[in-house]
CSV table of C-alpha atoms in Angstrom, one decimal:
chain,number,residue,atom,x,y,z
A,1,MET,CA,-14.0,9.0,-83.3
A,2,VAL,CA,-14.9,6.6,-78.9
A,3,ASP,CA,-15.7,9.4,-76.4
A,4,SER,CA,-13.7,7.9,-73.3
A,5,LYS,CA,-14.5,10.0,-70.9
A,6,PRO,CA,-15.2,8.2,-67.2
A,7,ILE,CA,-18.5,6.6,-66.9
A,8,VAL,CA,-20.0,8.7,-63.7
A,9,ARG,CA,-22.0,6.9,-61.0
A,10,PRO,CA,-24.2,9.1,-59.5
A,11,PRO,CA,-24.5,9.2,-56.3
A,12,LEU,CA,-27.2,6.8,-54.6
A,13,ALA,CA,-24.8,4.0,-56.7
A,14,ARG,CA,-21.2,5.0,-55.3
A,15,ALA,CA,-23.2,4.8,-51.9
A,16,ASP,CA,-25.2,1.2,-53.0
A,17,ALA,CA,-21.3,0.9,-53.7
A,18,LEU,CA,-19.7,1.2,-50.7
A,19,SER,CA,-22.1,-0.5,-48.4
A,20,THR,CA,-22.2,-3.6,-50.0
A,21,ALA,CA,-18.0,-3.1,-50.0
A,22,ARG,CA,-18.3,-2.4,-46.3
A,23,ARG,CA,-20.6,-5.3,-45.2
A,24,ARG,CA,-18.5,-7.6,-47.2
A,25,ILE,CA,-15.0,-6.1,-45.3
A,26,GLU,CA,-17.7,-6.7,-41.8
A,27,TRP,CA,-18.7,-10.2,-42.4
A,28,SER,CA,-15.1,-11.4,-43.7
A,29,ALA,CA,-13.8,-9.8,-40.3
A,30,TYR,CA,-16.2,-11.6,-38.4
A,31,LEU,CA,-15.3,-14.7,-39.1
A,32,TYR,CA,-11.6,-13.8,-37.5
A,33,ILE,CA,-12.8,-13.5,-35.1
A,34,LEU,CA,-15.8,-16.1,-34.8
A,35,PRO,CA,-12.9,-18.4,-33.1
A,36,ALA,CA,-13.0,-16.8,-30.5
A,37,TYR,CA,-16.3,-16.0,-29.9
A,38,LEU,CA,-16.6,-19.8,-29.7
A,39,ILE,CA,-14.1,-20.1,-26.7
A,40,ILE,CA,-16.2,-16.7,-25.4
A,41,ALA,CA,-19.7,-18.7,-25.5
A,42,VAL,CA,-18.1,-21.8,-24.8
A,43,PHE,CA,-16.0,-21.4,-21.8
A,44,HIS,CA,-17.5,-18.4,-20.4
A,45,ILE,CA,-21.4,-16.9,-21.8
A,46,ILE,CA,-23.1,-20.7,-21.7
A,47,PRO,CA,-21.4,-21.6,-17.8
A,48,VAL,CA,-22.9,-18.5,-16.8
A,49,PHE,CA,-26.3,-18.9,-17.7
A,50,TYR,CA,-25.7,-22.4,-16.9
A,51,ALA,CA,-24.7,-21.7,-13.0
A,52,ILE,CA,-28.0,-19.6,-12.6
A,53,TYR,CA,-30.5,-21.9,-13.9
A,54,ILE,CA,-28.2,-23.7,-11.3
A,55,SER,CA,-28.5,-22.0,-8.3
A,56,LEU,CA,-32.5,-22.1,-9.2
A,57,HIS,CA,-32.3,-26.0,-8.4
A,58,LYS,CA,-31.8,-28.7,-5.5
A,59,GLY,CA,-31.1,-32.3,-5.9
A,60,PRO,CA,-28.7,-34.1,-7.7
A,61,ILE,CA,-27.7,-33.1,-11.1
A,62,ASN,CA,-28.9,-35.6,-13.3
A,63,LYS,CA,-32.4,-34.7,-11.0
A,64,PHE,CA,-33.3,-31.0,-10.5
A,65,VAL,CA,-36.5,-30.0,-9.1
A,66,TRP,CA,-37.0,-26.5,-9.2
A,67,ALA,CA,-36.3,-23.8,-6.2
A,68,GLY,CA,-36.9,-20.8,-6.6
A,69,LEU,CA,-34.6,-18.7,-4.9
A,70,ALA,CA,-34.7,-20.3,-2.3
A,71,HIS,CA,-31.3,-20.8,-1.8
A,72,TYR,CA,-30.2,-16.9,-1.6
A,73,GLU,CA,-33.0,-17.0,1.1
A,74,ARG,CA,-30.7,-19.4,2.1
A,75,ALA,CA,-27.8,-17.6,1.8
A,76,LEU,CA,-29.6,-13.6,2.8
A,77,GLY,CA,-31.1,-15.1,5.4
A,78,GLY,CA,-28.6,-17.3,7.1
A,79,GLN,CA,-25.2,-16.3,9.5
A,80,GLU,CA,-23.0,-18.2,7.9
A,81,PHE,CA,-22.4,-17.0,4.8
A,82,TRP,CA,-22.3,-12.9,6.4
A,83,ASN,CA,-20.2,-14.2,8.4
A,84,SER,CA,-17.9,-16.0,5.8
A,85,LEU,CA,-18.7,-12.4,4.6
A,86,VAL,CA,-16.6,-10.4,7.1
A,87,THR,CA,-13.9,-13.2,6.8
A,88,THR,CA,-13.1,-12.6,3.3
A,89,PHE,CA,-13.6,-8.6,3.8
A,90,MET,CA,-10.9,-8.7,6.6
A,91,TYR,CA,-8.9,-11.1,4.4
A,92,ALA,CA,-9.2,-8.5,1.8
A,93,GLY,CA,-8.8,-5.5,4.2
A,94,LEU,CA,-5.0,-7.5,6.0
A,95,THR,CA,-3.6,-8.1,1.8
A,96,MET,CA,-4.4,-5.4,-0.4
A,97,PRO,CA,-3.6,-2.6,1.6
A,98,PHE,CA,0.4,-4.3,1.5
A,99,THR,CA,1.0,-5.8,-1.3
A,100,ILE,CA,-0.2,-2.5,-3.0
A,101,THR,CA,2.0,0.1,-0.5
A,102,LEU,CA,4.5,-2.3,-0.9
A,103,GLY,CA,5.1,-3.1,-4.5
A,104,LEU,CA,4.9,0.6,-5.2
A,105,PHE,CA,8.1,0.9,-2.4
A,106,PHE,CA,9.9,-1.7,-4.5
A,107,ALA,CA,9.2,-0.5,-7.4
A,108,TYR,CA,10.2,3.2,-7.3
A,109,LEU,CA,13.4,1.8,-5.3
A,110,LEU,CA,14.7,-0.9,-8.5
A,111,TYR,CA,13.8,1.6,-10.3
A,112,GLN,CA,16.7,4.2,-9.0
A,113,PRO,CA,19.5,4.2,-11.0
A,114,PHE,CA,21.9,3.9,-8.2
A,115,VAL,CA,20.3,0.1,-8.2
A,116,ARG,CA,23.3,-2.3,-10.4
A,117,ILE,CA,21.6,-5.2,-9.7
A,118,ARG,CA,18.4,-4.0,-10.7
A,119,GLY,CA,16.8,-7.2,-13.2
A,120,LEU,CA,18.2,-9.6,-10.8
A,121,LEU,CA,16.3,-8.2,-8.0
A,122,ARG,CA,13.0,-8.3,-10.8
A,123,ALA,CA,13.7,-12.1,-10.5
A,124,ILE,CA,13.5,-12.6,-7.0
A,125,PHE,CA,10.6,-10.4,-6.4
A,126,PHE,CA,8.4,-12.2,-9.3
A,127,LEU,CA,9.4,-15.5,-8.2
A,128,PRO,CA,7.2,-16.3,-6.0
A,129,TYR,CA,3.8,-14.5,-7.6
A,130,VAL,CA,5.0,-17.6,-10.6
A,131,VAL,CA,6.2,-20.1,-8.2
A,132,SER,CA,3.2,-22.8,-7.4
A,133,THR,CA,1.2,-21.6,-5.1
A,134,VAL,CA,0.7,-25.5,-3.6
A,135,GLY,CA,3.3,-25.9,-2.8
A,136,SER,CA,5.0,-22.9,-1.9
A,137,SER,CA,1.7,-22.7,1.1
A,138,ILE,CA,3.2,-25.7,2.6
A,139,VAL,CA,5.9,-24.0,2.6
A,140,TRP,CA,4.7,-22.0,5.0
A,141,ALA,CA,2.1,-23.6,6.2
A,142,TRP,CA,5.7,-25.0,7.6
A,143,ILE,CA,7.4,-21.9,8.9
A,144,PHE,CA,4.0,-21.2,10.6
A,145,ASP,CA,3.9,-24.5,12.6
A,146,PRO,CA,3.5,-24.1,16.3
A,147,ARG,CA,6.1,-26.9,17.0
A,148,SER,CA,9.7,-26.5,15.1
A,149,GLY,CA,8.6,-23.8,12.0
A,150,LEU,CA,10.8,-21.3,11.4
A,151,ALA,CA,8.3,-18.3,12.6
A,152,ASN,CA,8.3,-19.5,16.0
A,153,TRP,CA,11.9,-20.0,16.4
A,154,LEU,CA,12.3,-16.2,15.5
A,155,LEU,CA,10.5,-15.1,17.8
A,156,ARG,CA,12.4,-17.9,20.3
A,157,THR,CA,15.3,-16.1,19.6
A,158,VAL,CA,14.3,-12.6,20.2
A,159,GLY,CA,12.2,-13.5,23.8
A,160,ILE,CA,8.9,-13.6,22.7
A,161,GLN,CA,6.6,-16.2,23.8
A,162,PRO,CA,5.5,-18.5,20.2
A,163,LEU,CA,3.0,-18.5,18.4
A,164,ARG,CA,-0.4,-21.4,17.2
A,165,TRP,CA,-0.9,-18.9,14.3
A,166,LEU,CA,-2.5,-21.2,12.0
A,167,ILE,CA,-3.9,-23.5,14.1
A,168,GLU,CA,-5.1,-19.7,16.5
A,169,PRO,CA,-8.2,-18.9,16.5
A,170,SER,CA,-8.9,-15.5,18.7
A,171,GLY,CA,-7.7,-12.5,16.8
A,172,ILE,CA,-4.3,-10.7,16.7
A,173,GLY,CA,-6.0,-7.7,19.2
A,174,GLU,CA,-7.2,-10.1,21.8
A,175,LEU,CA,-4.0,-12.0,21.9
A,176,ILE,CA,-2.0,-8.8,21.6
A,177,ALA,CA,-4.6,-7.4,25.0
A,178,ARG,CA,-4.1,-10.3,26.6
A,179,HIS,CA,-0.5,-10.6,26.4
A,180,MET,CA,-0.5,-6.4,27.8
A,181,GLY,CA,-2.6,-7.2,30.5
A,182,TRP,CA,-6.1,-5.4,28.7
A,183,SER,CA,-9.5,-6.0,28.5
A,184,ILE,CA,-11.2,-5.1,25.9
A,185,PRO,CA,-14.6,-5.5,23.7
A,186,ALA,CA,-15.1,-7.9,21.4
A,187,TRP,CA,-16.0,-5.9,18.0
A,188,ALA,CA,-11.5,-5.0,18.7
A,189,HIS,CA,-10.1,-9.1,18.8
A,190,GLY,CA,-9.8,-7.6,15.0
A,191,PRO,CA,-9.3,-11.0,12.6
A,192,SER,CA,-7.9,-14.8,13.6
A,193,LEU,CA,-3.8,-14.9,14.3
A,194,ALA,CA,-4.8,-17.7,11.6
A,195,LEU,CA,-5.8,-15.3,9.0
A,196,VAL,CA,-3.1,-13.0,9.9
A,197,ALA,CA,-0.6,-16.0,9.1
A,198,ILE,CA,-2.5,-16.6,6.0
A,199,SER,CA,-2.3,-12.7,4.0
A,200,ILE,CA,1.6,-12.9,5.5
A,201,PHE,CA,1.8,-15.2,2.5
A,202,SER,CA,-0.7,-13.6,0.1
A,203,ILE,CA,1.1,-10.4,0.6
A,204,TRP,CA,4.9,-12.3,0.5
A,205,GLN,CA,3.0,-13.5,-3.1
A,206,ALA,CA,1.3,-10.8,-4.4
A,207,MET,CA,3.9,-8.2,-4.0
A,208,GLY,CA,6.2,-9.3,-6.8
A,209,TYR,CA,3.3,-9.0,-9.4
A,210,ASN,CA,2.2,-5.4,-8.4
A,211,ILE,CA,6.1,-4.6,-8.6
A,212,VAL,CA,6.4,-5.0,-12.0
A,213,ILE,CA,3.2,-3.8,-13.3
A,214,PHE,CA,4.4,-0.3,-11.1
A,215,LEU,CA,7.9,-1.0,-12.4
A,216,ALA,CA,6.0,-0.2,-16.1
A,217,GLY,CA,4.3,2.6,-14.9
A,218,LEU,CA,7.5,4.0,-13.6
A,219,THR,CA,9.5,3.4,-17.3
A,220,ASN,CA,6.4,4.9,-18.4
A,221,ILE,CA,7.2,8.6,-17.0
A,222,PRO,CA,9.4,11.1,-19.0
A,223,GLY,CA,12.3,11.4,-17.6
A,224,GLU,CA,13.0,15.1,-18.6
A,225,LEU,CA,9.3,15.8,-16.3
A,226,TYR,CA,12.3,15.0,-13.3
A,227,GLU,CA,14.4,17.1,-14.8
A,228,ALA,CA,13.3,20.3,-15.1
A,229,ALA,CA,11.4,19.8,-11.4
A,230,ARG,CA,15.7,19.3,-10.1
A,231,ILE,CA,16.4,22.7,-11.3
A,232,ASP,CA,13.2,24.1,-9.4
A,233,GLY,CA,14.4,22.5,-6.8
A,234,ALA,CA,12.3,19.8,-5.8
A,235,SER,CA,13.6,16.4,-4.5
A,236,GLY,CA,13.1,13.5,-3.0
A,237,TRP,CA,9.6,13.3,-1.3
A,238,SER,CA,8.4,16.4,-3.6
A,239,LEU,CA,9.5,14.0,-6.8
A,240,PHE,CA,7.2,11.6,-6.0
A,241,ARG,CA,4.4,13.0,-4.9
A,242,HIS,CA,3.9,15.5,-7.5
A,243,ILE,CA,5.2,13.8,-10.6
A,244,THR,CA,5.1,9.8,-10.0
A,245,LEU,CA,2.3,9.5,-7.9
A,246,PRO,CA,0.5,11.5,-9.8
A,247,LEU,CA,1.6,10.2,-13.8
A,248,LEU,CA,1.4,6.8,-11.9
A,249,ALA,CA,-2.8,6.9,-11.6
A,250,PRO,CA,-3.7,4.6,-14.1
A,251,THR,CA,-1.1,1.6,-12.9
A,252,THR,CA,-2.3,2.3,-10.0
A,253,PHE,CA,-5.9,2.3,-10.4
A,254,PHE,CA,-5.6,-1.0,-12.3
A,255,VAL,CA,-3.6,-2.5,-9.5
A,256,ILE,CA,-6.3,-2.0,-7.6
A,257,VAL,CA,-9.1,-3.5,-9.4
A,258,ILE,CA,-6.8,-6.6,-9.9
A,259,SER,CA,-6.1,-6.0,-6.1
A,260,VAL,CA,-9.7,-5.7,-4.9
A,261,ILE,CA,-10.7,-8.6,-7.8
A,262,GLY,CA,-7.8,-11.1,-6.5
A,263,SER,CA,-8.5,-11.0,-2.8
A,264,LEU,CA,-12.2,-11.3,-3.4
A,265,GLN,CA,-11.3,-14.7,-4.8
A,266,SER,CA,-8.5,-16.1,-2.7
A,267,PHE,CA,-8.7,-20.1,-2.7
A,268,ASN,CA,-5.6,-22.2,-3.4
A,269,HIS,CA,-3.5,-21.0,-0.9
A,270,ILE,CA,-5.8,-21.2,2.1
A,271,PHE,CA,-7.3,-24.1,1.3
A,272,THR,CA,-3.7,-25.6,0.5
A,273,MET,CA,-2.2,-24.4,3.9
A,274,ASN,CA,-5.6,-25.9,6.5
A,275,HIS,CA,-5.0,-28.8,4.8
A,276,ALA,CA,-1.4,-28.9,5.9
A,277,ALA,CA,-1.8,-27.1,8.8
A,278,ALA,CA,-4.4,-30.3,10.1
A,279,GLN,CA,-7.5,-27.7,9.6
A,280,SER,CA,-10.9,-28.5,8.6
A,281,LEU,CA,-11.5,-26.2,5.7
A,282,GLY,CA,-12.7,-23.8,7.5
A,283,GLY,CA,-9.7,-23.3,9.8
A,284,PRO,CA,-9.5,-23.1,13.5
A,285,LEU,CA,-13.2,-21.8,14.3
A,286,GLY,CA,-14.4,-21.4,10.5
A,287,SER,CA,-12.0,-18.3,11.8
A,288,THR,CA,-10.2,-18.3,7.7
A,289,SER,CA,-13.4,-19.4,6.0
A,290,THR,CA,-13.9,-16.5,3.1
A,291,LEU,CA,-16.9,-17.2,1.4
A,292,THR,CA,-14.5,-19.4,-1.2
A,293,VAL,CA,-14.1,-21.6,1.1
A,294,TYR,CA,-17.8,-21.5,3.0
A,295,MET,CA,-18.9,-22.5,-1.4
A,296,PHE,CA,-16.4,-25.2,-1.5
A,297,ASP,CA,-17.5,-26.6,1.7
A,298,GLN,CA,-21.1,-26.7,0.9
A,299,LEU,CA,-20.4,-28.5,-2.5
A,300,TYR,CA,-17.2,-30.5,-1.5
A,301,SER,CA,-18.4,-31.8,2.2
A,302,HIS,CA,-22.6,-31.8,1.2
A,303,SER,CA,-22.4,-32.0,-1.6
A,304,ASN,CA,-25.6,-29.2,-2.3
A,305,TYR,CA,-25.4,-28.2,-5.3
A,306,GLY,CA,-27.5,-25.5,-6.0
A,307,TYR,CA,-26.6,-23.4,-2.1
A,308,ALA,CA,-22.8,-23.6,-3.3
A,309,THR,CA,-23.2,-22.3,-7.2
A,310,ALA,CA,-25.7,-19.0,-5.0
A,311,ILE,CA,-23.5,-18.3,-3.1
A,312,ALA,CA,-20.7,-17.9,-6.3
A,313,ILE,CA,-23.2,-15.8,-8.3
A,314,LEU,CA,-23.1,-13.9,-4.7
A,315,LEU,CA,-20.0,-12.9,-4.8
A,316,SER,CA,-20.0,-12.4,-8.3
A,317,LEU,CA,-22.0,-9.4,-7.9
A,318,ILE,CA,-20.4,-8.9,-5.0
A,319,ILE,CA,-16.9,-8.6,-7.6
A,320,LEU,CA,-18.8,-6.6,-10.1
A,321,ALA,CA,-20.4,-4.0,-7.5
A,322,PHE,CA,-17.5,-3.3,-5.7
A,323,THR,CA,-15.3,-3.1,-9.1
A,324,LEU,CA,-18.3,-0.3,-10.8
A,325,PHE,CA,-17.2,1.5,-7.5
A,326,ASN,CA,-13.9,1.2,-8.3
A,327,PHE,CA,-14.3,2.4,-12.1
A,328,ARG,CA,-16.7,4.6,-11.1
A,329,PHE,CA,-15.6,6.5,-8.1
A,330,LEU,CA,-11.6,5.8,-8.5
A,331,GLY,CA,-12.0,5.7,-12.4
A,332,ARG,CA,-12.6,9.4,-12.6
A,333,ARG,CA,-9.6,10.3,-10.9
A,334,VAL,CA,-7.3,8.9,-13.1
A,335,HIS,CA,-5.5,10.2,-16.5
A,336,TYR,CA,-4.5,9.0,-18.8
């Protein structure tokens, strides 16, 4: 009679068999994600290294000459780069607080049960974000037209003198002080009125995206928490402060990171609104020349590929630094 006992392999043989199967499964998985790796390599990784290569050279693309770190030294040692960086930070400071705050305010308002047409209002708020940036920028450039624009028409109806908006290089603080008859130092002049006008458009456009993101975060908050807090006597501001804000921390952190990156990279609407107002790339007296605009000017007007690419890499490093800062100091305060 044949013995039917199962064959017991030694532990080492079983380990080798499992290791072989595991390696086979891993290689087959890599084949599935290979197309994604190829796309990332071709359109992201390789262009980054090629951009670094261009930034270290000068001259036409087909006749590159080694320049080393000369472009970086020129940027960091030149006043134009730092002026553009200050303008970029001014623009970010004008847009980010309003887009985040107003986005949270309207999202919380739309989340309330008494709002009956919530879906329609969501679509209305989100519409500016999906509309063509170039088309909407041209419309807003007409709104800020100093002769026949809607903005000055509204100012005239309330008895305020019309403004030059997109062609005004003076700071907003300087204009207010001049109207009041005051005298303020140069550091208090603030961003130009042209930059403020562009920032108003940016707030209008980006706020809808933040509203949708905050609404998604609000819907993930369990309703039982609000009910329990109301039973304990909490209402209004207490509910918002002690329940909504803490549980919205991950969503708020995401919105802050995305807003920082987006504001530092802004270009399309700045270029379009200046062009529609018959201004140069940097706006009136360069008052709207952010780093992206300055980079494009060096590339388009001066054909300085190496220097423009060096500015782009420096801007990428600045964005990376701010992103790491947010993850380091704000991310630790986020509880998922």
